[in-house]
Amino acid sequence: MPDAPEPLPALHAHAMDNLRFIRQTMERAAPFTAVPGWGGVGIGVVGLAAAASAGAPGSTAWLGVWLGAAVVASAVGVVTMARKARASASPVMSQPFRRFALAYIPALAAGVVLTAVFVENGQTARLPGCWLLLYGTAVAAGGALSVRVVPVMGLAFMLLGTAAFAAPAAWGNAFMAAGFGGLHMVFGLIIARRYGG
């Protein structure tokens, strides 16, 4: 006697599986749009304030001011990104965010390691080029998964970092102000105007 055929899955269960697959595919393909425009402007303000108060590049006080500014700017970025994601009713820890973070974080981690190396070897005055170049790399890599203007911003940071390495070390603070202050404000306004918040 032949085996009885397996029962067919209920139509609604099959439809739910298809919808789940479609939703996951769309999440993977969606760009990360929670890059905060007004947060970029706020980060630019932090950068300009740090440049105004940091003093001579390479000094211990200069390094402390800029490391403190990085912590404050990171907090501004995270808070405004979460607000923008919430306003658009998309979860902060979405698939596009995870992909963006996986592309963005490695260059920043390299920057942390190289900061320690530069400081240990007495090359602290050359950190502006390193920071601008690696931050630009992080933004360009993460931005490849975001709206079109974000990787352009990353490229601008990379060019500025390259110029900072080519220029005298004494100009480092001006390059930091131009990048972490000026570029953030300009691109933040563009993002806020074209893509909201």
CSV table of C-alpha atoms in Angstrom, one decimal:
chain,number,residue,atom,x,y,z
A,1,MET,CA,0.0,0.0,0.0
A,2,PRO,CA,1.5,3.4,-1.0
A,3,ASP,CA,2.4,5.9,1.6
A,4,ALA,CA,-0.2,8.6,2.3
A,5,PRO,CA,0.9,12.0,0.8
A,6,GLU,CA,2.0,14.6,3.2
A,7,PRO,CA,-0.7,17.2,3.9
A,8,LEU,CA,-0.2,20.5,2.1
A,9,PRO,CA,0.6,23.5,4.3
A,10,ALA,CA,-2.3,25.8,4.9
A,11,LEU,CA,-2.6,28.5,2.3
A,12,HIS,CA,-2.3,31.3,4.9
A,13,ALA,CA,0.9,29.7,6.3
A,14,HIS,CA,2.5,29.7,2.8
A,15,ALA,CA,1.4,33.3,2.2
A,16,MET,CA,2.9,34.4,5.6
A,17,ASP,CA,6.2,32.7,4.7
A,18,ASN,CA,6.3,34.5,1.3
A,19,LEU,CA,5.5,37.9,3.0
A,20,ARG,CA,8.3,37.3,5.6
A,21,PHE,CA,10.8,36.5,2.8
A,22,ILE,CA,9.7,39.6,0.8
A,23,ARG,CA,10.0,41.8,3.9
A,24,GLN,CA,13.5,40.5,4.7
A,25,THR,CA,14.7,40.9,1.1
A,26,MET,CA,13.4,44.5,1.0
A,27,GLU,CA,15.1,45.3,4.4
A,28,ARG,CA,18.4,43.9,3.0
A,29,ALA,CA,18.1,46.0,-0.1
A,30,ALA,CA,17.0,49.2,1.6
A,31,PRO,CA,19.5,52.1,2.1
A,32,PHE,CA,20.2,53.3,5.6
A,33,THR,CA,18.4,56.6,5.6
A,34,ALA,CA,18.7,57.6,9.3
A,35,VAL,CA,21.9,59.5,8.8
A,36,PRO,CA,21.0,62.7,10.8
A,37,GLY,CA,21.3,66.0,8.9
A,38,TRP,CA,20.8,68.2,12.0
A,39,GLY,CA,22.9,65.8,14.0
A,40,GLY,CA,25.7,66.5,11.4
A,41,VAL,CA,25.2,70.2,12.0
A,42,GLY,CA,25.5,69.7,15.8
A,43,ILE,CA,28.6,67.6,15.3
A,44,GLY,CA,30.0,70.4,13.2
A,45,VAL,CA,29.4,72.9,16.0
A,46,VAL,CA,31.2,70.5,18.4
A,47,GLY,CA,34.1,70.4,15.9
A,48,LEU,CA,34.4,74.1,15.6
A,49,ALA,CA,34.3,74.6,19.4
A,50,ALA,CA,37.0,72.0,19.8
A,51,ALA,CA,39.2,73.7,17.1
A,52,ALA,CA,38.7,77.1,18.8
A,53,SER,CA,39.8,75.8,22.2
A,54,ALA,CA,42.3,73.0,21.4
A,55,GLY,CA,45.5,75.0,21.1
A,56,ALA,CA,48.6,73.8,19.3
A,57,PRO,CA,48.4,70.5,17.5
A,58,GLY,CA,50.3,67.7,19.2
A,59,SER,CA,50.1,69.0,22.7
A,60,THR,CA,48.5,66.9,25.5
A,61,ALA,CA,45.8,69.6,25.9
A,62,TRP,CA,45.1,69.5,22.2
A,63,LEU,CA,44.8,65.7,22.2
A,64,GLY,CA,42.5,65.8,25.3
A,65,VAL,CA,40.2,68.4,23.7
A,66,TRP,CA,39.8,66.5,20.5
A,67,LEU,CA,39.3,63.1,22.2
A,68,GLY,CA,36.6,64.8,24.4
A,69,ALA,CA,35.0,66.3,21.3
A,70,ALA,CA,34.9,62.9,19.7
A,71,VAL,CA,33.0,61.5,22.6
A,72,VAL,CA,30.5,64.4,22.6
A,73,ALA,CA,30.1,64.2,18.8
A,74,SER,CA,29.5,60.5,19.0
A,75,ALA,CA,26.7,61.0,21.5
A,76,VAL,CA,25.2,63.8,19.3
A,77,GLY,CA,25.3,61.4,16.3
A,78,VAL,CA,23.8,58.4,18.1
A,79,VAL,CA,20.9,60.5,19.7
A,80,THR,CA,20.0,62.3,16.5
A,81,MET,CA,20.2,59.1,14.5
A,82,ALA,CA,17.8,57.3,16.9
A,83,ARG,CA,15.4,60.3,16.8
A,84,LYS,CA,15.4,60.3,13.0
A,85,ALA,CA,14.8,56.6,12.9
A,86,ARG,CA,12.0,56.9,15.4
A,87,ALA,CA,10.4,59.8,13.5
A,88,SER,CA,10.4,57.7,10.3
A,89,ALA,CA,8.9,54.7,12.3
A,90,SER,CA,11.8,52.5,11.4
A,91,PRO,CA,13.6,50.4,14.0
A,92,VAL,CA,17.1,51.7,15.0
A,93,MET,CA,18.6,48.2,14.9
A,94,SER,CA,17.2,47.4,11.4
A,95,GLN,CA,19.0,45.4,8.8
A,96,PRO,CA,20.1,48.6,6.9
A,97,PHE,CA,21.6,50.0,10.2
A,98,ARG,CA,23.5,46.8,10.9
A,99,ARG,CA,25.0,46.8,7.4
A,100,PHE,CA,25.9,50.5,7.7
A,101,ALA,CA,27.6,49.9,11.1
A,102,LEU,CA,29.5,46.9,9.8
A,103,ALA,CA,30.9,49.0,7.0
A,104,TYR,CA,31.5,52.1,9.2
A,105,ILE,CA,33.1,50.8,12.3
A,106,PRO,CA,36.3,49.0,11.0
A,107,ALA,CA,37.9,52.3,9.8
A,108,LEU,CA,37.1,54.0,13.1
A,109,ALA,CA,38.6,51.0,15.0
A,110,ALA,CA,41.7,51.4,12.9
A,111,GLY,CA,41.8,55.1,13.9
A,112,VAL,CA,41.7,54.2,17.6
A,113,VAL,CA,44.7,51.8,17.1
A,114,LEU,CA,46.7,54.3,15.0
A,115,THR,CA,46.0,57.1,17.5
A,116,ALA,CA,47.8,55.1,20.2
A,117,VAL,CA,50.6,54.3,17.8
A,118,PHE,CA,51.0,58.0,16.7
A,119,VAL,CA,51.0,59.2,20.4
A,120,GLU,CA,53.5,56.5,21.5
A,121,ASN,CA,55.8,57.5,18.7
A,122,GLY,CA,55.6,61.2,19.3
A,123,GLN,CA,53.6,61.9,16.1
A,124,THR,CA,50.6,63.4,17.8
A,125,ALA,CA,50.8,66.5,15.6
A,126,ARG,CA,50.1,64.3,12.6
A,127,LEU,CA,46.9,62.9,13.9
A,128,PRO,CA,44.7,65.3,12.0
A,129,GLY,CA,45.6,63.7,8.7
A,130,CYS,CA,45.0,60.2,10.2
A,131,TRP,CA,41.7,61.1,11.8
A,132,LEU,CA,40.3,62.9,8.8
A,133,LEU,CA,41.4,60.2,6.4
A,134,LEU,CA,40.1,57.3,8.4
A,135,TYR,CA,36.8,59.0,9.4
A,136,GLY,CA,36.3,59.8,5.7
A,137,THR,CA,37.0,56.1,4.9
A,138,ALA,CA,34.4,55.1,7.5
A,139,VAL,CA,31.8,57.5,6.1
A,140,ALA,CA,32.4,56.5,2.5
A,141,ALA,CA,32.2,52.8,3.3
A,142,GLY,CA,29.0,53.2,5.4
A,143,GLY,CA,27.7,55.7,3.0
A,144,ALA,CA,27.8,53.2,0.1
A,145,LEU,CA,24.8,51.7,1.9
A,146,SER,CA,23.0,55.1,2.5
A,147,VAL,CA,21.8,58.0,0.5
A,148,ARG,CA,24.1,59.3,-2.3
A,149,VAL,CA,25.4,62.4,-0.5
A,150,VAL,CA,27.0,60.4,2.4
A,151,PRO,CA,29.8,58.7,0.4
A,152,VAL,CA,30.5,62.1,-1.2
A,153,MET,CA,31.0,63.5,2.3
A,154,GLY,CA,33.3,60.6,3.1
A,155,LEU,CA,35.4,61.4,0.0
A,156,ALA,CA,35.6,65.0,1.0
A,157,PHE,CA,37.0,64.0,4.4
A,158,MET,CA,39.5,61.7,2.7
A,159,LEU,CA,40.8,64.4,0.5
A,160,LEU,CA,41.1,66.8,3.4
A,161,GLY,CA,43.0,64.1,5.4
A,162,THR,CA,45.4,63.6,2.5
A,163,ALA,CA,45.9,67.4,2.3
A,164,ALA,CA,46.5,67.5,6.1
A,165,PHE,CA,49.3,64.9,5.7
A,166,ALA,CA,50.9,67.0,2.9
A,167,ALA,CA,50.7,70.3,4.8
A,168,PRO,CA,52.8,71.4,7.7
A,169,ALA,CA,51.8,69.8,11.0
A,170,ALA,CA,51.1,73.3,12.5
A,171,TRP,CA,48.1,73.6,10.2
A,172,GLY,CA,46.5,70.5,11.7
A,173,ASN,CA,43.9,72.3,13.8
A,174,ALA,CA,42.7,74.3,10.8
A,175,PHE,CA,42.2,71.1,8.9
A,176,MET,CA,40.3,69.6,11.9
A,177,ALA,CA,38.1,72.7,12.0
A,178,ALA,CA,37.5,72.5,8.2
A,179,GLY,CA,36.6,68.8,8.4
A,180,PHE,CA,35.0,68.0,11.6
A,181,GLY,CA,33.5,71.5,11.8
A,182,GLY,CA,32.9,72.8,8.3
A,183,LEU,CA,32.2,69.6,6.3
A,184,HIS,CA,29.9,68.3,8.9
A,185,MET,CA,27.9,71.5,8.9
A,186,VAL,CA,27.7,71.7,5.1
A,187,PHE,CA,26.8,68.1,4.5
A,188,GLY,CA,24.5,68.1,7.5
A,189,LEU,CA,22.5,70.9,6.0
A,190,ILE,CA,22.3,69.2,2.7
A,191,ILE,CA,21.1,65.9,4.3
A,192,ALA,CA,18.6,67.8,6.4
A,193,ARG,CA,17.2,69.7,3.4
A,194,ARG,CA,17.0,66.7,1.0
A,195,TYR,CA,16.4,63.8,3.3
A,196,GLY,CA,14.9,65.3,6.5
A,197,GLY,CA,16.1,65.6,10.1
